[in-house]
CSV table of C-alpha atoms in Angstrom, one decimal:
chain,number,residue,atom,x,y,z
A,1,MET,CA,125.1,94.3,102.4
A,2,ALA,CA,123.4,97.0,100.8
A,3,TYR,CA,121.1,95.3,97.9
A,4,VAL,CA,120.0,92.9,100.4
A,5,LEU,CA,119.1,95.6,102.8
A,6,LEU,CA,117.0,97.1,99.2
A,7,ILE,CA,115.7,93.8,99.1
A,8,ILE,CA,114.1,93.6,102.6
A,9,ALA,CA,113.0,97.3,102.0
A,10,SER,CA,111.5,96.6,98.8
A,11,LEU,CA,109.7,93.0,100.5
A,12,ILE,CA,108.5,95.1,103.3
A,13,GLY,CA,106.5,97.9,100.6
A,14,ILE,CA,105.3,95.0,98.9
A,15,ALA,CA,103.6,94.1,102.4
A,16,VAL,CA,102.6,97.6,102.9
A,17,SER,CA,101.1,97.8,99.7
A,18,VAL,CA,99.2,94.5,99.8
A,19,PHE,CA,97.6,95.4,103.2
A,20,TYR,CA,96.3,99.4,103.0
A,21,LEU,CA,95.5,97.8,99.4
A,22,TYR,CA,93.2,95.4,101.4
A,23,LYS,CA,92.1,97.9,104.0
A,24,ASN,CA,90.9,100.7,101.3
A,25,ILE,CA,88.7,98.0,99.3
A,26,VAL,CA,87.1,97.2,102.3
A,27,ARG,CA,86.4,100.4,103.1
A,28,ILE,CA,85.4,101.6,99.5
A,29,ARG,CA,82.6,98.7,99.7
A,30,GLU,CA,81.3,100.5,102.8
A,31,LYS,CA,81.7,104.2,101.4
A,32,ASN,CA,79.7,102.8,98.1
A,33,LYS,CA,76.9,101.6,99.9
A,34,SER,CA,75.6,105.1,100.2
A,35,GLU,CA,76.7,106.2,96.6
A,36,PRO,CA,73.9,106.3,94.5
A,37,LYS,CA,75.6,107.3,91.2
A,38,ALA,CA,77.5,103.9,89.3
A,39,TYR,CA,80.3,106.2,87.8
A,40,LYS,CA,81.5,107.5,91.1
A,41,ARG,CA,81.1,104.2,93.1
A,42,ALA,CA,83.5,102.7,89.8
A,43,SER,CA,86.0,105.6,90.1
A,44,ASN,CA,86.9,104.7,93.4
A,45,TYR,CA,88.2,101.2,92.6
A,46,ILE,CA,89.6,102.8,89.1
A,47,LEU,CA,91.6,105.0,91.3
A,48,THR,CA,92.4,102.9,93.7
A,49,GLY,CA,93.8,100.3,92.1
A,50,LEU,CA,95.8,102.2,89.6
A,51,TRP,CA,97.7,104.0,92.9
A,52,TYR,CA,98.1,100.3,94.9
A,53,GLY,CA,99.1,99.0,90.9
A,54,TYR,CA,101.6,101.8,90.6
A,55,LEU,CA,103.3,100.9,93.9
A,56,LEU,CA,103.5,97.5,93.4
A,57,VAL,CA,105.0,97.6,89.7
A,58,PHE,CA,107.4,99.5,91.6
A,59,PHE,CA,108.8,97.4,95.0
A,60,VAL,CA,108.7,94.1,92.3
A,61,GLY,CA,110.8,96.2,90.2
A,62,LEU,CA,113.2,97.0,92.7
A,63,THR,CA,113.5,93.9,94.2
A,64,VAL,CA,114.1,92.5,90.8
A,65,ASN,CA,116.4,94.9,90.0
A,66,ASN,CA,118.3,94.3,93.1
A,67,LEU,CA,118.3,90.7,92.8
A,68,GLY,CA,119.9,90.8,89.6
A,69,ASN,CA,122.7,92.7,91.1
A,70,TRP,CA,123.1,90.6,94.5
């Protein structure tokens, strides 16, 4: 039963991460319209990609790990 709860929690984590990734990309696009420097515009996407990439790898790993125990 505990593995099922962990799998459900990790799938919810994946869904929330994807939702906020989309939301932040839209916000960065709006913010970048007023930013004249290209390196600052690019760094916003890079740092956001790193953070949400980390979260997605974590939740996918949690899901796969618990599917192996089920």
